Coordinates of C-alpha atoms in Angstrom, one line a residue:
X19 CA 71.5 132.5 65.3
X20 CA 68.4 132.9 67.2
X21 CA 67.2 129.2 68.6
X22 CA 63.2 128.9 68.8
X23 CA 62.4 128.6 73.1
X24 CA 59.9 126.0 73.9
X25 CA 57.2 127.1 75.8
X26 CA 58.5 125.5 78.8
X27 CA 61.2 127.6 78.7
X28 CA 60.0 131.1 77.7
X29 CA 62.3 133.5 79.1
X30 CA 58.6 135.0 79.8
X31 CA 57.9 135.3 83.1
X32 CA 54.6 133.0 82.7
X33 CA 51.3 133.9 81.9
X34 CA 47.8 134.7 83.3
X35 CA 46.0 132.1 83.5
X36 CA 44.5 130.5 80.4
X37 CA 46.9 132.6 78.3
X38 CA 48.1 130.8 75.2
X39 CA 51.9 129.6 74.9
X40 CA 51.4 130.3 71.2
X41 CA 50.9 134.1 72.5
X42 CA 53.7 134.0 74.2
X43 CA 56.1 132.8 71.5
X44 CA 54.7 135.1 68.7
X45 CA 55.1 138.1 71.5
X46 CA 58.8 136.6 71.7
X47 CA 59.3 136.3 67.9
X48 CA 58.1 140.2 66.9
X49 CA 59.9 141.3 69.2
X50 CA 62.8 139.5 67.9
X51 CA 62.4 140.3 64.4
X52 CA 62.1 144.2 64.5
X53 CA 65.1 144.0 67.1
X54 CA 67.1 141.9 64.6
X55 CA 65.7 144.5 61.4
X56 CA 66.2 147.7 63.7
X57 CA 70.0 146.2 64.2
X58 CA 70.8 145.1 61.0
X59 CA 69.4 147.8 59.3
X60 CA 72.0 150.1 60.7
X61 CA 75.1 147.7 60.3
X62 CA 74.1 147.3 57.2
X63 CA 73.4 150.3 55.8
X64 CA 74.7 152.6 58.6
X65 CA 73.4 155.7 56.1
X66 CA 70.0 154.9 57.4
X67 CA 69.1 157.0 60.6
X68 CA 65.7 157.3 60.4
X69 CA 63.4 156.9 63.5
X70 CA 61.1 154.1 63.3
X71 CA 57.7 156.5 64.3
X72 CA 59.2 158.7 61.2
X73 CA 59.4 155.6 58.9
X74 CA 56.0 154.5 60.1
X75 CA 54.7 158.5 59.4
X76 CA 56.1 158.2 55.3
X77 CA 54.3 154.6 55.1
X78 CA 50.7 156.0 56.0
X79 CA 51.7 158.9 54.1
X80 CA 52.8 157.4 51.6
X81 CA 49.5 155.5 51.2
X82 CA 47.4 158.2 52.1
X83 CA 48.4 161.2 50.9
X84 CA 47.8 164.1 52.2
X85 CA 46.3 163.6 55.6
X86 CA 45.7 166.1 58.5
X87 CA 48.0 165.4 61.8
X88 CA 44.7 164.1 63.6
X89 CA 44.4 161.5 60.4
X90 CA 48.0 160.5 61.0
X91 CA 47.5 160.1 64.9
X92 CA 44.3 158.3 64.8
X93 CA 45.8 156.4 62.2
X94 CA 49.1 155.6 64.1
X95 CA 47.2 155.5 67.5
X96 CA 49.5 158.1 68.6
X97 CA 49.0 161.5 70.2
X98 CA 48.4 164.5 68.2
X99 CA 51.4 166.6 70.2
X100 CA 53.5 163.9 69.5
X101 CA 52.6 163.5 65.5
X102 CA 53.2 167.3 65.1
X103 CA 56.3 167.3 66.9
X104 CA 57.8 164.4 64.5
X105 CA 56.3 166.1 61.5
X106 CA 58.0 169.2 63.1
X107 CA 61.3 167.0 62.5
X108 CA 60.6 165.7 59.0
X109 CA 59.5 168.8 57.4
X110 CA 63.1 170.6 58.7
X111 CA 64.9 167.7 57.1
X112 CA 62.6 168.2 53.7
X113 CA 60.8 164.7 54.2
X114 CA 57.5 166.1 53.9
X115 CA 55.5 169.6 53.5
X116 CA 53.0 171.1 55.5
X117 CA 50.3 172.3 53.0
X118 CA 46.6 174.1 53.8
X119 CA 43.5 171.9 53.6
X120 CA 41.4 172.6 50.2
X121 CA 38.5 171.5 51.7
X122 CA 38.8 173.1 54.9
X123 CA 41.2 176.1 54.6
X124 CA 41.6 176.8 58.5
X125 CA 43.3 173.5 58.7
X126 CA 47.2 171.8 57.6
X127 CA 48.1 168.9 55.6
X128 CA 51.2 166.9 55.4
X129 CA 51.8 165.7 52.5
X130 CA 55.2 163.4 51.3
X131 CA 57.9 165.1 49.1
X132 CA 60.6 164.1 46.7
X133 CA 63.3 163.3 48.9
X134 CA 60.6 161.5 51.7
X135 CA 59.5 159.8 49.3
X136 CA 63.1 158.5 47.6
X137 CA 64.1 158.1 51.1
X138 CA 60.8 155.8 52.2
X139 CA 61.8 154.3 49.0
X140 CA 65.3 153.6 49.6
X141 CA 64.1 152.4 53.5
X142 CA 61.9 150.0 51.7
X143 CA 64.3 148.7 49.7
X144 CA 66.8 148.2 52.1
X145 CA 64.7 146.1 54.2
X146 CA 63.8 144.0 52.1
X147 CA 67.0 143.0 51.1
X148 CA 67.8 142.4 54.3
X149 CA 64.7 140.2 54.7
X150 CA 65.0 138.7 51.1
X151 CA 69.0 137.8 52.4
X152 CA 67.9 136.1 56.2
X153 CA 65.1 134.6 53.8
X154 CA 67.4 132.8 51.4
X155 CA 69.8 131.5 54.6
X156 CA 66.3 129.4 55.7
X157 CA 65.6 125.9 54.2
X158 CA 62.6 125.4 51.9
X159 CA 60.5 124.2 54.5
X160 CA 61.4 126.9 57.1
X161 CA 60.4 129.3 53.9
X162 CA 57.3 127.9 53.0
X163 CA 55.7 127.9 56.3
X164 CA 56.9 131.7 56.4
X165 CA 54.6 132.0 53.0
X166 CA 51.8 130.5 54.2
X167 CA 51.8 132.0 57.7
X168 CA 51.6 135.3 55.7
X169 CA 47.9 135.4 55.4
X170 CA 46.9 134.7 58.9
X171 CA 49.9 137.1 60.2
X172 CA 47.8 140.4 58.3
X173 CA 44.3 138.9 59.9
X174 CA 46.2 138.3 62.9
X175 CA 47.6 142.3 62.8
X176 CA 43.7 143.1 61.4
X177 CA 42.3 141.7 64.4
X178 CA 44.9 143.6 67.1
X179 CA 44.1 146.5 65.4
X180 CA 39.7 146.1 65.3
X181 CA 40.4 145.6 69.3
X182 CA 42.8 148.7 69.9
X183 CA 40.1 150.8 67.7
X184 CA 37.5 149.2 70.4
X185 CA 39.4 149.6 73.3
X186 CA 39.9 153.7 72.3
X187 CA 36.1 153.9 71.6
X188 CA 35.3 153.3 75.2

C-alpha cells in the first residue's frame, strides 16, 4: 500500500527555489502510478509484453490513422530513427503495416492492422480493469476527488505538452 509523503518528507532531494511542493508530490505520484500499472500489468496478465513506446505508437495510431513516421515522432516528441526502428519491430510482429502515401507517393505510412489493433484493444482493456479494480479498493471520497481531479489533470498534461512544443520551436 503506497502511503501519501508529506512534503516535508519527500524522498525528493528538495527543490529549486520557489518550486512548488505540490510539483513535487504529483512528480512523485505519476511516477508511482505508471510504476504500479507497468508492474501489475505484467503480474496480472503476464501475456502482455508489449513495450510501453509501442503501446503509446498503436494509441496515436489508433487515433490517427495512417500517419507518416515524422507525424508519429513529432507527435510522440521522439526521434525519427527511433520511431522507425520500433515500427521496424511492430510491423515484423504484424501490429501495423507500412503502406505508400496517396498524396505524396515518394513517402510511407503506417497504418494499424487487425491484430494491432485487437491487441491495443485488449492492452486497453486490461488496464482498465486493473484501474477500475485499485479504483473500487478506494473509499468514496478518495474516488471522488480522483473524478473531479480528472479535468484539471488533461489541462494539466495540455499545458506540459503547449511548453515541450515551445521549448522544440526554439
Amino acid at each position: 500500500m503506497f502511503e501519501q509523503p508529506s512534503p516535508e518528507v519527500s524522498p525528493f532531494p528538495p527543490g529549486p527555489a520557489g518550486q512548488e511542493p505540490e510539483a513535487r508530490l504529483l512528480t512523485e505520484a505519476v511516477t508511482r502510478l505508471r510504476r504500479a500499472l507497468r508492474s501489475s500489468i505484467r503480474t496480472d496478465y503476464p501475456w502482455e509484453t508489449l513495450p510501453m513506446a509501442q503501446v503509446e505508437l498503436l494509441q496515436v495510431l489508433g487515433e490517427h490513422s495512417p500517419q507518416r513516421i515524422s507525424d508519429l515522432a513529432a507527435r510522440r516528441r521522439l526521434a525519427p530513427s527511433t520511431v522507425s526502428g520500433l515500427i521496424g519491430q511492430m510491423i515484423m510482429a504484424g501490429l501495423v503495416a507500412r503502406d505508400v502515401d496517396s498524396t505524396d507517393r515518394r513517402a510511407s505510412v503506417v497504418t494499424l492492422t487487425d491484430a494491432g489493433r485487437e491487441k491495443l484493444a485488449a492492452w486497453t482493456t486490461a488496464h482498465e480493469r486493473r484501474i477500475d479494480a485499485a479504483l473500487a479498493a478506494l473509499d468514496d471520497s478518495s474516488r471522488s476527488a480522483i473524478t473531479s481531479a480528472l479535468p484539471a489533470l488533461f489541462q494539466l498534461a495540455e499545458h506540459l505538452g503547449e511548453s515541450a512544443e515551445g521549448t522544440a520551436e526554439q
